[in-house]
Short mmCIF file of C-alpha atoms and ligand atoms in Angstrom, two decimals:
data_model
loop_
_atom_site.label_atom_id
_atom_site.label_comp_id
_atom_site.label_asym_id
_atom_site.label_seq_id
_atom_site.Cartn_x
_atom_site.Cartn_y
_atom_site.Cartn_z
CA MET A 1 6.63 -10.44 59.15
CA THR A 2 4.69 -10.28 55.93
CA THR A 3 1.68 -12.14 54.64
CA THR A 4 2.13 -14.77 52.02
CA THR A 5 -0.60 -16.70 50.30
CA THR A 6 0.11 -20.35 50.67
CA ALA A 7 -0.40 -23.57 48.83
CA ALA A 8 0.76 -26.57 50.76
CA SER A 9 2.95 -29.12 49.18
CA PRO A 10 0.15 -31.66 48.62
CA GLU A 11 2.26 -34.74 49.21
CA PHE A 12 3.64 -33.70 52.59
CA ASP A 13 4.97 -36.92 54.03
CA THR A 14 5.94 -36.95 57.68
CA THR A 15 8.43 -39.81 57.24
CA PHE A 16 10.78 -37.27 55.69
CA ALA A 17 10.68 -34.96 58.65
CA SER A 18 13.76 -36.35 60.35
CA PRO A 19 14.88 -33.06 61.93
CA ALA A 20 11.41 -32.73 63.39
CA LYS A 21 11.84 -35.96 65.29
CA GLU A 22 15.22 -34.86 66.66
CA LEU A 23 13.74 -31.56 67.75
CA GLY A 24 10.74 -33.16 69.36
CA ILE A 25 8.33 -31.40 66.99
CA ASN A 26 5.13 -33.33 66.49
CA THR A 27 5.19 -34.50 62.87
CA GLN A 28 1.38 -34.59 62.76
CA TRP A 29 1.35 -30.92 63.74
CA LEU A 30 3.82 -30.21 60.93
CA ALA A 31 1.24 -31.49 58.45
CA SER A 32 -1.53 -29.33 59.93
CA ASP A 33 -2.98 -26.14 58.49
CA GLU A 34 -1.76 -24.19 61.52
CA ALA A 35 1.84 -25.32 60.86
CA LEU A 36 1.43 -24.36 57.23
CA GLN A 37 0.37 -20.85 58.20
CA VAL A 38 3.22 -20.50 60.68
CA LEU A 39 5.87 -21.91 58.34
CA ALA A 40 4.65 -19.72 55.48
CA GLY A 41 5.06 -16.66 57.68
CA ASN A 42 1.33 -15.88 57.70
CA GLN A 43 0.73 -16.49 61.36
CA THR A 44 2.90 -16.08 64.44
CA ALA A 45 3.13 -19.21 66.54
CA MET A 46 2.31 -18.90 70.22
CA GLY A 47 5.36 -17.75 72.14
CA SER A 48 7.21 -16.61 69.04
CA ALA A 49 8.68 -13.09 68.87
CA PRO A 50 10.00 -12.88 65.30
CA MET A 51 13.03 -10.75 64.54
CA ALA A 52 15.61 -10.14 61.85
CA GLN A 53 19.27 -10.28 62.90
CA ALA A 54 21.92 -7.73 61.97
CA TYR A 55 25.38 -8.74 60.82
CA ALA A 56 28.27 -7.47 58.77
CA GLY A 57 30.74 -9.47 56.72
CA HIS A 58 33.64 -9.74 54.36
CA GLN A 59 32.20 -10.67 50.98
CA PHE A 60 34.80 -11.86 48.48
CA GLY A 61 37.43 -10.10 50.59
CA SER A 62 35.66 -6.72 50.87
CA PHE A 63 34.07 -5.56 54.07
CA ASN A 64 30.34 -4.79 54.09
CA PRO A 65 29.37 -3.20 57.43
CA LYS A 66 25.63 -3.67 57.06
CA LEU A 67 24.24 -6.98 55.95
CA GLY A 68 21.66 -8.82 58.05
CA ASP A 69 18.66 -11.07 57.55
CA GLY A 70 17.36 -9.54 54.34
CA ARG A 71 15.20 -12.44 53.25
CA ALA A 72 15.00 -14.37 56.48
CA HIS A 73 13.79 -13.91 60.01
CA LEU A 74 14.05 -15.77 63.23
CA LEU A 75 10.86 -17.23 64.66
CA GLY A 76 12.53 -18.08 67.95
CA GLU A 77 14.23 -20.94 69.68
CA ILE A 78 13.18 -24.41 70.63
CA VAL A 79 14.75 -26.80 73.07
CA ALA A 80 15.11 -30.34 71.75
CA PRO A 81 14.40 -33.36 73.97
CA ASN A 82 18.17 -33.72 74.49
CA GLY A 83 18.27 -30.20 75.96
CA GLN A 84 19.98 -28.61 72.98
CA ARG A 85 18.72 -25.20 71.90
CA PHE A 86 17.96 -24.48 68.23
CA ASP A 87 17.00 -21.44 66.16
CA LEU A 88 14.01 -21.72 63.89
CA GLN A 89 14.24 -19.37 60.94
CA LEU A 90 12.10 -18.69 57.89
CA LYS A 91 13.99 -17.95 54.69
CA GLY A 92 12.23 -16.24 51.79
CA SER A 93 9.44 -14.86 53.97
CA GLY A 94 9.50 -11.23 52.85
CA PRO A 95 11.24 -7.90 53.41
CA THR A 96 12.95 -6.91 56.66
CA PRO A 97 14.85 -3.74 57.63
CA TYR A 98 17.93 -5.41 56.12
CA SER A 99 16.49 -6.16 52.70
CA ARG A 100 17.84 -2.99 51.09
CA ARG A 101 16.78 -3.27 47.45
CA GLY A 102 15.94 -6.98 47.67
CA ASP A 103 12.39 -8.31 47.85
CA GLY A 104 13.04 -10.62 50.80
CA ARG A 105 11.58 -13.53 48.84
CA SER A 106 13.00 -16.72 47.47
CA PRO A 107 12.16 -18.68 44.36
CA MET A 108 11.34 -22.33 44.88
CA GLY A 109 14.54 -23.53 43.19
CA PRO A 110 16.97 -22.32 45.87
CA VAL A 111 14.62 -23.56 48.61
CA ILE A 112 14.59 -27.06 47.16
CA ARG A 113 18.33 -26.90 46.60
CA GLU A 114 19.03 -25.90 50.21
CA TYR A 115 16.63 -28.54 51.49
CA LEU A 116 18.28 -31.36 49.56
CA LEU A 117 21.87 -30.31 50.11
CA SER A 118 21.57 -29.56 53.81
CA GLU A 119 19.75 -32.81 54.52
CA ALA A 120 22.33 -34.68 52.43
CA MET A 121 25.13 -33.13 54.46
CA ALA A 122 23.40 -34.04 57.73
CA ALA A 123 23.09 -37.66 56.59
CA LEU A 124 26.80 -37.67 55.74
CA GLY A 125 27.55 -36.61 59.30
CA VAL A 126 28.68 -33.09 58.41
CA PRO A 127 27.64 -30.37 60.88
CA THR A 128 25.02 -28.28 59.11
CA THR A 129 21.88 -26.24 59.38
CA ARG A 130 18.87 -28.43 58.71
CA SER A 131 15.68 -28.05 56.73
CA LEU A 132 12.48 -28.63 58.61
CA ALA A 133 9.95 -27.66 55.96
CA ALA A 134 9.45 -25.99 52.61
CA VAL A 135 6.23 -24.23 51.72
CA ALA A 136 5.15 -23.12 48.27
CA THR A 137 3.79 -19.58 48.62
CA GLY A 138 1.60 -19.55 45.53
CA GLU A 139 3.18 -16.18 44.70
CA THR A 140 5.44 -15.36 41.79
CA VAL A 141 8.86 -13.85 42.39
CA MET A 142 10.78 -12.11 39.63
CA ARG A 143 14.38 -13.10 39.00
CA GLN A 144 15.76 -13.70 35.49
CA GLY A 145 12.12 -14.44 34.77
CA PRO A 146 9.05 -15.21 36.87
CA ALA A 147 9.44 -18.12 39.27
CA PRO A 148 7.17 -19.69 41.90
CA GLY A 149 7.99 -18.51 45.42
CA ALA A 150 8.72 -20.67 48.45
CA VAL A 151 9.74 -20.38 52.10
CA LEU A 152 12.23 -22.67 53.82
CA THR A 153 12.23 -23.35 57.55
CA ARG A 154 15.85 -23.54 58.54
CA ILE A 155 17.11 -24.92 61.83
CA ALA A 156 20.50 -24.05 63.27
CA PRO A 157 22.19 -24.46 66.64
CA SER A 158 22.30 -20.66 66.31
CA HIS A 159 22.72 -18.19 63.46
CA ILE A 160 25.60 -16.27 65.04
CA ARG A 161 28.21 -15.70 62.39
CA VAL A 162 31.78 -14.42 62.21
CA GLY A 163 30.03 -11.44 60.59
CA THR A 164 27.86 -10.92 63.69
CA PHE A 165 31.04 -10.24 65.69
CA GLU A 166 32.34 -8.00 62.92
CA TYR A 167 29.12 -5.98 63.06
CA PHE A 168 29.77 -4.87 66.66
CA ALA A 169 33.55 -4.70 66.30
CA MET A 170 33.42 -2.31 63.34
CA GLN A 171 31.31 0.09 65.41
CA GLY A 172 33.94 -0.02 68.14
CA ASP A 173 31.26 -1.50 70.40
CA GLU A 174 33.49 -3.55 72.69
CA ASP A 175 30.64 -4.12 75.10
CA GLY A 176 28.56 -5.55 72.24
CA VAL A 177 31.39 -7.89 71.24
CA LYS A 178 31.75 -9.02 74.85
CA LYS A 179 28.01 -9.64 75.28
CA LEU A 180 27.95 -11.66 72.08
CA ALA A 181 31.01 -13.67 73.10
CA ASP A 182 29.50 -14.34 76.54
CA TYR A 183 26.29 -15.45 74.89
CA CYS A 184 28.20 -17.83 72.58
CA LEU A 185 30.13 -19.22 75.52
CA GLN A 186 26.91 -19.89 77.35
CA ARG A 187 25.01 -21.30 74.38
CA HIS A 188 27.64 -23.33 72.55
CA PHE A 189 30.77 -23.60 74.65
CA SER A 190 29.66 -23.74 78.28
CA HIS A 191 32.52 -26.15 79.03
CA LEU A 192 34.92 -23.22 78.40
CA ALA A 193 33.25 -20.72 80.72
CA ASN A 194 35.59 -21.48 83.63
CA HIS A 195 38.75 -21.29 81.58
CA GLN A 196 41.34 -18.73 82.63
CA GLN A 197 41.06 -17.02 79.25
CA PRO A 198 37.58 -18.03 78.09
CA TYR A 199 37.57 -15.76 75.02
CA LEU A 200 40.84 -17.16 73.76
CA SER A 201 39.49 -20.67 74.40
CA LEU A 202 36.31 -19.71 72.56
CA PHE A 203 38.31 -18.57 69.57
CA ASN A 204 40.43 -21.73 69.63
CA GLU A 205 37.41 -23.96 69.67
CA VAL A 206 35.61 -22.09 66.89
CA MET A 207 38.79 -22.52 64.88
CA GLU A 208 39.02 -26.22 65.64
CA ARG A 209 35.38 -26.79 64.67
CA GLN A 210 35.82 -24.88 61.43
CA ALA A 211 39.02 -26.76 60.56
CA LYS A 212 37.21 -30.07 61.12
CA LEU A 213 34.21 -28.91 59.14
CA ILE A 214 36.24 -27.82 56.13
CA ALA A 215 38.23 -31.08 56.25
CA GLN A 216 34.90 -32.91 55.98
CA TRP A 217 33.87 -30.76 53.03
CA GLN A 218 37.11 -31.66 51.29
CA GLY A 219 36.49 -35.33 51.98
CA PHE A 220 33.10 -35.27 50.27
CA GLY A 221 34.13 -33.05 47.37
CA PHE A 222 31.81 -30.32 48.65
CA ILE A 223 32.42 -26.78 47.43
CA HIS A 224 30.65 -24.18 49.54
CA GLY A 225 31.01 -21.48 46.91
CA VAL A 226 30.41 -18.40 49.04
CA MET A 227 32.64 -18.59 52.10
CA ASN A 228 32.08 -14.97 53.09
CA THR A 229 32.51 -14.27 56.80
CA ASP A 230 28.75 -13.76 57.13
CA ASN A 231 28.35 -17.35 55.94
CA MET A 232 30.55 -18.88 58.65
CA LEU A 233 28.75 -19.89 61.83
CA ILE A 234 30.44 -19.70 65.23
CA CYS A 235 28.89 -23.06 66.21
CA GLY A 236 30.77 -24.77 63.36
CA ALA A 237 27.83 -25.87 61.20
CA THR A 238 27.70 -25.40 57.43
CA VAL A 239 25.38 -22.54 56.51
CA ASP A 240 24.14 -20.88 53.35
CA TYR A 241 23.50 -23.39 50.61
CA GLY A 242 23.56 -20.89 47.79
CA PRO A 243 25.89 -21.65 44.90
CA CYS A 244 27.41 -24.70 46.60
CA ALA A 245 27.81 -28.08 44.94
CA PHE A 246 29.29 -31.54 45.27
CA MET A 247 31.89 -32.14 42.60
CA ASP A 248 31.37 -34.84 40.01
CA GLN A 249 34.70 -35.09 38.18
CA PHE A 250 37.60 -34.30 40.44
CA ASP A 251 39.27 -30.99 39.73
CA PRO A 252 41.15 -29.33 42.60
CA GLU A 253 40.57 -25.92 41.00
CA LYS A 254 36.83 -26.45 40.60
CA VAL A 255 34.51 -23.45 40.97
CA PHE A 256 30.74 -23.70 40.47
CA SER A 257 29.50 -20.32 41.59
CA SER A 258 28.64 -18.06 38.69
CA ILE A 259 29.64 -14.99 40.73
CA ASP A 260 33.03 -16.32 41.91
CA ARG A 261 34.88 -15.11 38.85
CA GLN A 262 38.35 -15.08 40.42
CA GLY A 263 37.86 -18.55 41.89
CA ARG A 264 38.44 -17.22 45.39
CA TYR A 265 36.32 -20.02 46.85
CA ARG A 266 37.51 -22.89 44.66
CA TYR A 267 37.84 -26.38 46.14
CA ASN A 268 41.54 -26.36 47.05
CA GLN A 269 41.31 -22.83 48.43
CA GLN A 270 38.66 -23.65 51.07
CA PRO A 271 41.03 -24.55 53.93
CA GLY A 272 43.03 -21.33 53.42
CA ILE A 273 39.87 -19.22 53.20
CA GLY A 274 38.75 -20.77 56.48
CA GLN A 275 41.89 -19.38 58.10
CA TRP A 276 41.41 -15.99 56.43
CA ASN A 277 37.87 -15.79 57.82
CA LEU A 278 39.03 -16.80 61.28
CA THR A 279 41.62 -14.04 61.16
CA ARG A 280 38.68 -11.63 60.75
CA LEU A 281 37.08 -13.20 63.83
CA ALA A 282 40.34 -12.84 65.77
CA GLN A 283 40.43 -9.15 64.82
CA ALA A 284 36.91 -8.67 66.13
CA LEU A 285 37.76 -10.48 69.38
CA LEU A 286 41.07 -8.69 69.99
CA PRO A 287 39.82 -6.39 72.79
CA LEU A 288 38.66 -9.48 74.68
CA MET A 289 41.94 -11.33 74.34
CA HIS A 290 43.95 -8.87 76.42
CA THR A 291 43.59 -5.29 77.67
CA ASP A 292 47.05 -4.55 76.29
CA GLY A 293 46.77 -4.26 72.51
CA GLU A 294 50.23 -5.70 71.81
CA LYS A 295 49.59 -8.70 74.02
CA ALA A 296 46.14 -9.24 72.50
CA LEU A 297 47.73 -9.31 69.06
CA ALA A 298 50.36 -11.81 70.20
CA HIS A 299 47.64 -14.06 71.68
CA ALA A 300 45.59 -13.87 68.50
CA GLN A 301 48.57 -14.63 66.28
CA GLN A 302 49.59 -17.58 68.39
CA ALA A 303 46.06 -18.94 68.34
CA LEU A 304 45.72 -18.47 64.59
CA ASP A 305 48.87 -20.51 64.05
CA ASN A 306 46.94 -23.40 65.60
CA TYR A 307 44.59 -23.47 62.64
CA VAL A 308 47.21 -25.21 60.56
CA LYS A 309 47.61 -27.74 63.36
CA HIS A 310 43.86 -28.33 63.65
CA TYR A 311 43.38 -28.68 59.92
CA GLY A 312 46.59 -30.69 59.66
CA ALA A 313 45.06 -33.21 62.09
CA ALA A 314 41.51 -33.19 60.72
CA TYR A 315 42.19 -33.62 57.01
CA PRO A 316 44.52 -36.64 57.29
CA ARG A 317 41.93 -38.25 59.58
CA VAL A 318 39.21 -37.74 56.97
CA MET A 319 41.40 -39.15 54.20
CA SER A 320 42.59 -42.01 56.34
CA ASN A 321 38.98 -43.02 56.95
CA LYS A 322 38.31 -42.87 53.24
CA LEU A 323 41.35 -44.97 52.43
CA GLY A 324 40.64 -47.58 55.09
CA PHE A 325 43.52 -46.95 57.50
CA SER A 326 42.93 -47.16 61.22
CA GLU A 327 45.31 -44.27 61.98
CA PRO A 328 46.78 -41.64 59.68
CA GLN A 329 50.55 -41.87 59.19
CA PRO A 330 52.73 -38.93 58.05
CA SER A 331 53.72 -40.86 54.93
CA ASP A 332 50.03 -41.12 53.91
CA GLN A 333 50.14 -37.54 52.65
CA GLY A 334 52.11 -38.58 49.58
CA LEU A 335 49.74 -41.46 48.93
CA THR A 336 46.68 -39.21 49.19
CA GLU A 337 48.23 -36.64 46.89
CA GLN A 338 49.12 -39.33 44.40
CA LEU A 339 45.58 -40.68 44.37
CA LEU A 340 44.09 -37.21 43.90
CA ALA A 341 46.57 -36.54 41.09
CA ILE A 342 45.45 -39.75 39.32
CA MET A 343 41.82 -38.71 39.76
CA ALA A 344 42.50 -35.24 38.38
CA GLU A 345 44.53 -36.52 35.45
CA HIS A 346 41.90 -39.06 34.38
CA GLN A 347 39.02 -36.72 35.30
CA LEU A 348 37.51 -39.38 37.52
CA ASP A 349 34.30 -38.91 39.41
CA PHE A 350 35.33 -38.04 42.99
CA THR A 351 32.55 -39.94 44.77
CA LEU A 352 32.54 -43.02 42.54
CA CYS A 353 36.31 -43.29 42.61
CA PHE A 354 36.46 -43.45 46.40
CA ARG A 355 33.53 -45.82 46.48
CA TYR A 356 35.39 -47.95 43.99
CA LEU A 357 38.15 -48.33 46.60
CA VAL A 358 35.56 -49.70 49.05
CA ASP A 359 34.76 -52.32 46.47
CA GLN A 360 38.42 -53.36 46.39
CA ILE A 361 38.11 -54.29 50.06
CA ALA A 362 34.91 -56.32 49.83
CA THR A 363 32.99 -56.75 46.65
CA ASP A 364 29.48 -55.43 47.07
CA ALA A 365 26.64 -54.70 44.69
CA PHE A 366 28.23 -51.42 43.82
CA HIS A 367 30.83 -53.22 41.78
CA GLN A 368 28.31 -54.24 39.16
CA ALA A 369 26.91 -50.74 39.13
CA LEU A 370 30.21 -49.24 38.20
CA GLY A 371 31.25 -51.73 35.60
CA ASP A 372 34.78 -51.01 34.40
CA ALA A 373 37.74 -50.56 36.70
CA PHE A 374 38.22 -46.97 37.70
CA ILE A 375 41.91 -46.99 38.36
CA ALA A 376 44.54 -49.18 36.73
CA PRO A 377 45.58 -51.93 39.19
CA ASP A 378 49.25 -50.89 39.14
CA GLU A 379 48.26 -47.42 40.30
CA LEU A 380 46.79 -48.95 43.45
CA ILE A 381 49.86 -50.93 44.49
CA LEU A 382 51.18 -48.38 47.01
CA TRP A 383 47.75 -48.13 48.61
CA GLN A 384 47.51 -51.92 48.86
CA GLN A 385 50.99 -52.11 50.39
CA ARG A 386 49.97 -49.52 52.96
CA LEU A 387 46.79 -51.48 53.76
CA ALA A 388 48.91 -54.56 54.39
CA THR A 389 50.72 -52.72 57.22
CA ASP A 390 47.44 -51.81 58.94
CA SER A 391 46.13 -54.20 61.56
CA GLN A 392 42.42 -53.41 61.21
CA SER A 393 40.20 -56.36 60.25
CA GLN A 394 38.68 -56.46 56.76
CA GLU A 395 35.19 -56.13 58.16
CA GLN A 396 36.09 -53.10 60.27
CA ARG A 397 37.84 -51.55 57.31
CA TYR A 398 34.88 -52.19 55.04
CA GLN A 399 32.44 -50.58 57.46
CA GLN A 400 34.71 -47.58 58.03
CA MET A 401 35.26 -47.03 54.32
CA LYS A 402 31.59 -47.42 53.49
CA LEU A 403 30.75 -44.65 55.95
CA ALA A 404 33.48 -42.36 54.67
CA ASN A 405 32.74 -42.99 50.99
CA PRO A 406 29.06 -42.50 50.21
CA ALA A 407 27.42 -44.02 47.17
CA PHE A 408 25.05 -41.08 46.88
CA ILE A 409 25.71 -37.38 47.01
CA ALA A 410 23.37 -34.54 46.04
CA ARG A 411 24.48 -34.40 42.44
CA ASN A 412 23.81 -31.16 40.63
CA HIS A 413 22.04 -32.69 37.70
CA GLN A 414 19.69 -34.65 39.95
CA VAL A 415 18.96 -31.64 42.11
CA ALA A 416 18.21 -29.74 38.89
CA VAL A 417 15.69 -32.41 37.84
CA ALA A 418 13.90 -32.15 41.21
CA ILE A 419 13.79 -28.35 40.94
CA ARG A 420 12.49 -28.34 37.37
CA ALA A 421 9.69 -30.80 38.14
CA ALA A 422 8.60 -28.77 41.18
CA GLU A 423 8.88 -25.35 39.54
CA ASP A 424 7.46 -26.23 36.14
CA LYS A 425 4.83 -28.81 37.00
CA GLY A 426 4.26 -28.63 40.73
CA ASP A 427 5.50 -32.22 40.80
CA TYR A 428 7.35 -32.92 44.06
CA GLN A 429 7.91 -36.64 43.51
CA PRO A 430 11.47 -36.29 42.12
CA PHE A 431 12.29 -34.15 45.17
CA TYR A 432 10.95 -36.77 47.59
CA ALA A 433 12.65 -39.62 45.73
CA LEU A 434 16.03 -37.89 45.79
CA LEU A 435 15.66 -36.83 49.42
CA LYS A 436 14.95 -40.41 50.45
CA VAL A 437 18.11 -41.64 48.74
CA LEU A 438 20.23 -38.86 50.23
CA GLN A 439 19.02 -39.68 53.71
CA CYS A 440 20.85 -43.05 53.47
CA PRO A 441 23.90 -42.08 51.42
CA ASN A 442 26.06 -45.06 52.29
CA ASP A 443 23.70 -47.93 51.58
CA TYR A 444 23.85 -48.82 47.94
CA GLN A 445 21.06 -50.86 46.38
CA PRO A 446 20.97 -51.88 42.72
CA THR A 447 17.48 -50.38 42.34
CA LEU A 448 18.95 -46.97 43.12
CA ARG A 449 21.75 -47.21 40.55
CA ALA A 450 20.55 -44.19 38.58
CA PHE A 451 21.06 -41.99 41.64
CA ALA A 452 24.67 -43.12 42.05
CA LEU A 453 25.82 -42.52 38.51
CA ALA A 454 27.83 -39.53 37.38
CA PRO A 455 26.05 -37.23 34.92
CA GLU A 456 26.16 -37.92 31.20
CA PRO A 457 28.07 -35.19 29.35
CA GLN A 458 24.85 -33.43 28.35
CA GLU A 459 23.60 -33.49 31.97
CA VAL A 460 26.67 -31.90 33.57
CA VAL A 461 25.90 -28.72 35.50
CA GLN A 462 28.89 -26.36 35.23
CA HIS A 463 27.58 -23.37 37.14
CA THR A 464 25.44 -22.79 40.18
CA PHE A 465 23.67 -19.60 41.19
CA CYS A 466 22.62 -18.01 44.46
CA GLY A 467 19.25 -17.70 42.83
CA THR A 468 17.85 -15.26 45.34
P1 AMP B 501 23.68 -14.56 51.14
O1 AMP B 501 23.67 -14.89 49.71
O2 AMP B 501 22.68 -15.34 51.91
O3 AMP B 501 25.01 -14.65 51.80
O4 AMP B 501 23.16 -13.06 51.25
C1 AMP B 501 23.92 -11.89 51.34
C2 AMP B 501 23.06 -10.73 51.81
O5 AMP B 501 22.07 -10.41 50.85
C3 AMP B 501 22.30 -11.04 53.10
O6 AMP B 501 22.29 -9.89 53.90
C4 AMP B 501 20.93 -11.40 52.61
O7 AMP B 501 19.94 -11.17 53.58
C5 AMP B 501 20.75 -10.47 51.42
N1 AMP B 501 19.79 -10.99 50.45
C6 AMP B 501 19.94 -12.04 49.63
N2 AMP B 501 18.84 -12.25 48.87
C7 AMP B 501 17.95 -11.29 49.22
C8 AMP B 501 16.62 -10.95 48.82
N3 AMP B 501 15.96 -11.66 47.90
N4 AMP B 501 16.04 -9.89 49.41
C9 AMP B 501 16.67 -9.17 50.33
N5 AMP B 501 17.91 -9.43 50.76
C10 AMP B 501 18.55 -10.47 50.23
MG1 MG B 502 24.29 -15.78 53.68
#
């Protein structure tokens, strides 16, 4: 742990500390000077034994045997009032044995970005790490130029990654892999512990959670941007909000990350990359699947084939919710593809277009916000015919669609405004205003219209950066 001079965010407002409430952390304490010292990494909280975790990972397809917490460290665990165990981690808190040539610090921009995007994802109901606090360090970090430093407090059900398994597997440390798998079973999958083949069950459930997660990303137009195996958590939560982004205009080939030059992690590639990453996990788990290598391989292959089944169930469910159907039907695939093709052809805004469909079910205030029709009425005929075959009541359908089709997402250009104000002027108001909107993403109000709108051409953000 390193010392960091701190300057508290002056407007700390405990009403924003929603993860704190879930975790049973006293929000008054969070605003105290002691909390500030602890969350800046200056002081070790009572009972905390900080450590940096080792992991390996496949980055853009190439294996890196030694990664690890290079600009983060674990403070410890807390048990929430509901009994669930969480990791508390500081990100940007200084060098660790895994920093290599990095400084272990983070500029304020990426901290604000992660805060807003992770909290937006949580409010959308997507499994994710959360952001408990952000602290301005008062120090300058050097990137493309000087930037103010900050530390994020990240919360996760655990930080065990596919890459954590790869770390032990690549050393041939079968005992290490087994200990880690047993730990995961106990911490996240205790209901599987009595299974006849618990490790195979563990793998299957990780796969199912990841398939569901990625289906949710697709449904919100979220592009993770850096789906390396070290950025895939075993517990199935989204992690690493680096160069990620929510799409504005729909483009199935969309890439935001400035370092993803081949488009490996583009939008329509995400489900396939999920399977590729899980194949790396299966490789690491092979010795646990069977003592006979051939049989282990057969088990792993069979299990991996289930990914297509899991994703093939999860994605239609997501789209069916968005389109207002009570149950997905096989024939809906064509309808979904047709709608996405219309959106791509007319370069429609992904979020607004789906929200526009909600308005076709029951006119709400959003209608006036959008103004012109998004899609020509004759292009919606098949969808309307399909709705007519569905028995769900209008009210049920409206509520379902509203939940599945948010009015507000963490739009790049708005996140950029919040970052600029904080970095350039120490003004956190745009950050707080945006956060408040993102915490209730489904409830449109005319006063918040500016937050719902797509960017003007000059505001469009084309590229995102890791920024670390
Ligand atoms: P990530 O972008 O979080 O997936 O990071 C990939 C690897 O680079 C991880 O091992 C990080 O700990 C490390 N890393 C990223 N930024 C820094 C930094 N500023 N200092 C040291 N290590 C870093
Ligand atoms: Mg990472």
